[in-house]
Short mmCIF file of C-alpha atoms in Angstrom, two decimals:
data_model
loop_
_atom_site.label_atom_id
_atom_site.label_comp_id
_atom_site.label_asym_id
_atom_site.label_seq_id
_atom_site.Cartn_x
_atom_site.Cartn_y
_atom_site.Cartn_z
CA UNK Y 28 -8.18 30.91 -39.85
CA UNK Y 29 -4.98 32.10 -38.14
CA UNK Y 30 -3.29 34.85 -40.11
CA UNK Y 31 0.07 33.06 -40.34
CA UNK Y 32 -1.69 29.94 -41.67
CA UNK Y 33 -3.67 32.05 -44.15
CA UNK Y 34 -0.48 33.67 -45.50
CA UNK Y 35 1.26 30.30 -45.74
CA UNK Y 36 -1.64 28.82 -47.71
CA UNK Y 37 -1.92 31.84 -50.00
CA UNK Y 38 1.80 32.17 -50.77
CA UNK Y 39 3.41 28.76 -50.05
CA UNK Y 40 5.71 30.51 -47.57
CA UNK Y 41 6.41 28.54 -44.40
CA UNK Y 42 4.67 29.62 -41.19
CA UNK Y 43 8.05 30.92 -39.98
CA UNK Y 44 8.53 32.96 -43.15
CA UNK Y 45 4.96 34.25 -42.88
CA UNK Y 46 5.68 35.58 -39.38
CA UNK Y 47 8.80 37.34 -40.63
CA UNK Y 48 6.93 39.38 -43.24
CA UNK Y 49 4.27 40.21 -40.66
CA UNK Y 50 6.88 41.45 -38.19
CA UNK Y 51 8.33 43.56 -41.01
CA UNK Y 52 4.97 45.34 -41.33
CA UNK Y 53 4.30 44.02 -44.83
CA UNK Y 54 0.87 42.52 -44.08
CA UNK Y 55 -2.38 44.46 -43.78
CA UNK Y 56 -5.82 43.17 -42.85
CA UNK Y 57 -8.66 45.45 -43.91
CA UNK Y 58 -6.08 48.22 -44.52
CA UNK Y 59 -4.54 47.91 -41.05
CA UNK Y 60 -0.95 46.67 -40.53
CA UNK Y 61 -1.07 43.46 -38.48
CA UNK Y 62 1.90 41.78 -36.80
CA UNK Y 63 0.00 39.23 -34.70
CA UNK Y 64 0.28 35.79 -36.38
CA UNK Y 65 -2.54 34.46 -34.19
CA UNK Y 66 -5.11 36.96 -35.44
CA UNK Y 67 -8.18 35.16 -36.80
CA UNK Y 68 -9.18 36.21 -40.31
CA UNK Y 69 -12.31 35.47 -42.30
CA UNK Y 70 -11.00 33.93 -45.55
CA UNK Y 71 -13.98 35.27 -47.51
CA UNK Y 72 -14.79 38.67 -46.02
CA UNK Y 73 -11.45 40.00 -44.71
CA UNK Y 74 -9.06 41.72 -47.13
CA UNK Y 75 -5.52 40.49 -46.54
CA UNK Y 76 -2.72 42.17 -48.50
CA UNK Y 77 1.04 41.64 -48.75
CA UNK Y 78 2.94 44.77 -49.82
CA UNK Y 79 -0.23 46.08 -51.41
CA UNK Y 80 -1.10 42.87 -53.29
CA UNK Y 81 -4.25 40.94 -52.29
CA UNK Y 82 -3.91 37.39 -50.96
CA UNK Y 83 -6.53 34.65 -51.10
CA UNK Y 84 -6.82 30.94 -50.39
CA UNK Y 85 -8.94 28.21 -51.89
CA UNK Y 86 -12.12 27.79 -49.86
CA UNK Y 87 -13.03 24.33 -51.10
CA UNK Y 88 -11.97 21.55 -53.43
CA UNK Y 89 -10.43 22.55 -56.73
CA UNK Y 90 -11.11 20.97 -60.11
CA UNK Y 91 -8.68 21.88 -62.89
CA UNK Y 92 -8.34 21.03 -66.57
CA UNK Y 93 -4.84 21.29 -68.04
CA UNK Y 94 -3.85 21.02 -71.69
CA UNK Y 95 -0.68 19.03 -71.07
CA UNK Y 96 2.17 19.68 -73.51
CA UNK Y 97 5.02 17.31 -74.33
CA UNK Y 98 7.98 17.16 -72.00
CA UNK Y 99 6.17 17.22 -68.65
CA UNK Y 100 5.82 14.38 -66.14
CA UNK Y 101 2.58 13.51 -64.35
CA UNK Y 102 4.34 13.01 -61.02
CA UNK Y 103 4.44 14.80 -57.69
CA UNK Y 104 8.22 15.26 -57.69
CA UNK Y 105 10.40 16.13 -60.67
CA UNK Y 106 12.67 13.35 -61.89
CA UNK Y 107 13.96 13.68 -65.44
CA UNK Y 108 11.48 16.30 -66.63
CA UNK Y 109 9.51 19.21 -65.13
CA UNK Y 110 6.17 18.26 -63.57
CA UNK Y 111 2.74 19.32 -64.80
CA UNK Y 112 1.83 21.28 -61.67
CA UNK Y 113 4.54 23.79 -62.61
CA UNK Y 114 2.18 24.93 -65.36
CA UNK Y 115 -0.57 25.90 -62.90
CA UNK Y 116 -0.59 29.05 -60.77
CA UNK Y 117 -2.60 28.09 -57.68
CA UNK Y 118 -1.57 27.76 -54.02
CA UNK Y 119 -0.96 24.40 -52.34
CA UNK Y 120 -0.03 22.57 -55.52
CA UNK Y 121 1.14 19.61 -53.46
CA UNK Y 122 -2.44 18.67 -52.55
CA UNK Y 123 -3.49 18.24 -56.18
CA UNK Y 124 -3.76 14.73 -57.60
CA UNK Y 125 -4.14 13.61 -61.21
CA UNK Y 126 -6.99 11.63 -62.75
CA UNK Y 127 -5.33 9.37 -65.31
CA UNK Y 128 -1.70 10.18 -65.96
CA UNK Y 129 -0.19 10.81 -69.38
CA UNK Y 130 3.31 9.85 -70.51
CA UNK Y 131 5.96 12.54 -70.93
CA UNK Y 132 5.58 12.49 -74.73
CA UNK Y 133 1.75 12.45 -74.66
CA UNK Y 134 -0.32 15.64 -74.92
CA UNK Y 135 -3.90 16.47 -74.09
CA UNK Y 136 -6.58 16.71 -71.44
CA UNK Y 137 -5.48 16.21 -67.85
CA UNK Y 138 -7.83 16.61 -64.89
CA UNK Y 139 -6.51 17.45 -61.42
CA UNK Y 140 -8.21 17.95 -58.07
CA UNK Y 141 -7.76 17.68 -54.31
CA UNK Y 142 -11.13 15.84 -54.12
CA UNK Y 143 -10.18 12.16 -53.90
CA UNK Y 144 -13.71 10.80 -54.30
CA UNK Y 145 -14.25 12.85 -57.45
CA UNK Y 146 -10.95 11.69 -58.95
CA UNK Y 147 -12.01 8.08 -58.36
CA UNK Y 148 -15.30 8.67 -60.18
CA UNK Y 149 -13.43 10.13 -63.14
CA UNK Y 150 -11.02 7.21 -63.49
CA UNK Y 151 -13.09 4.20 -62.40
CA UNK Y 152 -14.23 2.08 -65.40
CA UNK Y 153 -17.55 1.35 -63.69
CA UNK Y 154 -18.56 4.99 -64.12
CA UNK Y 155 -17.98 4.69 -67.90
CA UNK Y 156 -16.47 8.11 -68.59
CA UNK Y 157 -15.08 7.71 -72.10
CA UNK Y 158 -11.62 9.03 -72.93
CA UNK Y 159 -10.86 9.85 -76.56
CA UNK Y 160 -7.30 9.47 -77.86
CA UNK Y 161 -5.95 10.60 -81.21
CA UNK Y 162 -2.93 8.62 -82.36
CA UNK Y 163 -0.36 8.42 -85.11
CA UNK Y 164 1.07 5.04 -86.06
CA UNK Y 165 4.61 4.25 -87.17
CA UNK Y 166 3.44 1.84 -89.92
CA UNK Y 167 0.53 2.23 -92.33
CA UNK Y 168 -2.35 -0.24 -91.98
CA UNK Y 169 -4.28 -1.28 -95.08
CA UNK Y 170 -8.05 -1.64 -95.12
CA UNK Y 171 -7.98 -5.34 -94.19
CA UNK Y 172 -5.70 -4.72 -91.21
CA UNK Y 173 -7.84 -1.79 -90.13
CA UNK Y 174 -11.02 -3.85 -90.26
CA UNK Y 175 -9.47 -6.64 -88.18
CA UNK Y 176 -8.14 -4.15 -85.64
CA UNK Y 177 -11.50 -2.38 -85.29
CA UNK Y 178 -13.25 -5.71 -84.69
CA UNK Y 179 -10.68 -6.97 -82.20
CA UNK Y 180 -10.67 -3.72 -80.19
CA UNK Y 181 -14.48 -3.89 -80.00
CA UNK Y 182 -14.24 -7.43 -78.62
CA UNK Y 183 -11.44 -6.76 -76.14
CA UNK Y 184 -7.74 -7.66 -76.23
CA UNK Y 185 -5.82 -9.77 -73.75
CA UNK Y 186 -2.62 -7.76 -73.46
CA UNK Y 187 0.66 -9.37 -72.48
CA UNK Y 188 0.97 -9.66 -68.72
CA UNK Y 189 -2.74 -9.09 -68.06
CA UNK Y 190 -5.26 -11.61 -66.72
CA UNK Y 191 -8.34 -10.01 -68.24
CA UNK Y 192 -8.94 -8.56 -71.70
CA UNK Y 193 -9.47 -4.87 -72.20
CA UNK Y 194 -13.02 -3.60 -72.04
CA UNK Y 195 -14.70 -3.23 -75.44
CA UNK Y 196 -13.56 0.01 -77.07
CA UNK Y 197 -14.10 1.92 -80.30
CA UNK Y 198 -11.32 2.32 -82.87
CA UNK Y 199 -11.87 4.59 -85.88
CA UNK Y 200 -9.28 5.07 -88.63
CA UNK Y 201 -8.92 8.53 -90.13
CA UNK Y 202 -6.39 7.28 -92.69
CA UNK Y 203 -3.83 4.48 -92.80
CA UNK Y 204 -1.60 5.98 -90.09
CA UNK Y 205 -4.03 8.04 -87.98
CA UNK Y 206 -6.82 6.78 -85.74
CA UNK Y 207 -9.12 7.72 -82.88
CA UNK Y 208 -9.55 5.35 -79.94
CA UNK Y 209 -12.32 5.70 -77.34
CA UNK Y 210 -11.77 3.88 -74.03
CA UNK Y 211 -13.66 3.61 -70.75
CA UNK Y 212 -10.69 2.34 -68.75
CA UNK Y 213 -7.06 3.27 -68.24
CA UNK Y 214 -4.64 0.36 -68.03
CA UNK Y 215 -0.91 1.08 -67.89
CA UNK Y 216 0.23 2.33 -71.33
CA UNK Y 217 -3.01 0.88 -72.68
CA UNK Y 218 -3.19 2.67 -76.03
CA UNK Y 219 0.43 1.92 -76.93
CA UNK Y 220 0.11 -1.70 -75.81
CA UNK Y 221 -3.10 -2.18 -77.80
CA UNK Y 222 -1.47 -0.94 -80.99
CA UNK Y 223 1.56 -3.09 -80.20
CA UNK Y 224 -0.77 -6.09 -80.19
CA UNK Y 225 -1.25 -5.44 -83.91
CA UNK Y 226 2.49 -5.19 -84.52
CA UNK Y 227 2.45 -1.41 -84.72
CA UNK Y 228 3.87 1.47 -82.70
CA UNK Y 229 2.32 4.75 -81.60
CA UNK Y 230 4.58 7.69 -82.50
CA UNK Y 231 2.24 10.50 -81.37
CA UNK Y 232 -0.56 10.34 -78.79
CA UNK Y 233 -3.06 13.00 -77.74
CA UNK Y 234 -5.98 12.75 -75.29
CA UNK Y 235 -8.69 14.90 -76.83
CA UNK Y 236 -11.35 14.56 -74.13
CA UNK Y 237 -12.35 12.97 -70.82
CA UNK Y 238 -16.06 12.35 -70.52
CA UNK Y 239 -17.83 15.59 -71.44
CA UNK Y 240 -14.66 17.68 -70.97
CA UNK Y 241 -12.62 18.73 -74.01
CA UNK Y 242 -9.86 21.23 -74.68
CA UNK Y 243 -11.89 23.84 -76.56
CA UNK Y 244 -10.40 27.30 -76.04
CA UNK Y 245 -7.13 26.11 -74.51
CA UNK Y 246 -3.62 26.10 -75.96
CA UNK Y 247 -0.85 23.75 -74.85
CA UNK Y 248 0.16 24.59 -71.30
CA UNK Y 249 -3.10 26.45 -70.56
CA UNK Y 250 -5.41 25.46 -67.72
CA UNK Y 251 -8.78 26.46 -66.29
CA UNK Y 252 -11.07 25.63 -63.39
CA UNK Y 253 -14.05 23.42 -64.22
CA UNK Y 254 -17.49 24.93 -63.76
CA UNK Y 255 -19.75 23.49 -61.02
CA UNK Y 256 -21.90 21.96 -63.77
CA UNK Y 257 -18.89 20.19 -65.32
CA UNK Y 258 -17.78 18.85 -61.95
CA UNK Y 259 -21.27 17.52 -61.15
CA UNK Y 260 -21.46 15.46 -64.35
CA UNK Y 261 -18.77 13.04 -63.14
#
């Protein structure tokens, strides 16, 4: 890879800016100052440093789990709120895409990658990767209402504006205002719309897991790379 391209990828500097720091003598390759932007470097074996700090670039697709906190948008460009990629310290953030977005006020597991085929496998209902949501309801539901809701969710609900009912899902009540919902699809605002079908409103929503991936060991705002074994299971 050309040295100026390597620096740009590793730092998010432009190619022009990369050449400037090279001309200033701030870049070394294998402990030698290099000012030639066209020098070819081996991204694995060559040691490239900027002012004494090592630089590196991703050598393949990246697969990241983020524990999304409240107040962040799952978009590529900030609108009203900061975007989730601001929580992750990796180069070339713009190439990352999200598997199943979460609303600004929703917390929980968020998977990101630059591997489009993998993202499709994660989100496609035909691959049946269950997503578990924990929710808090605005109004308490008594045992009769809970029983009816559990049965209806298991059958599928035709939500307003849709042409097909939701896929069968599993609803479990923890108490009269807290429940756990397991889905294998991801319609627009599906959880909130499903609870709205029963005349209720979701006040807090958290995605606890996606398939075999959960948030064990992470705090809000933390992220980690998936292991090769975790990636292969999707």
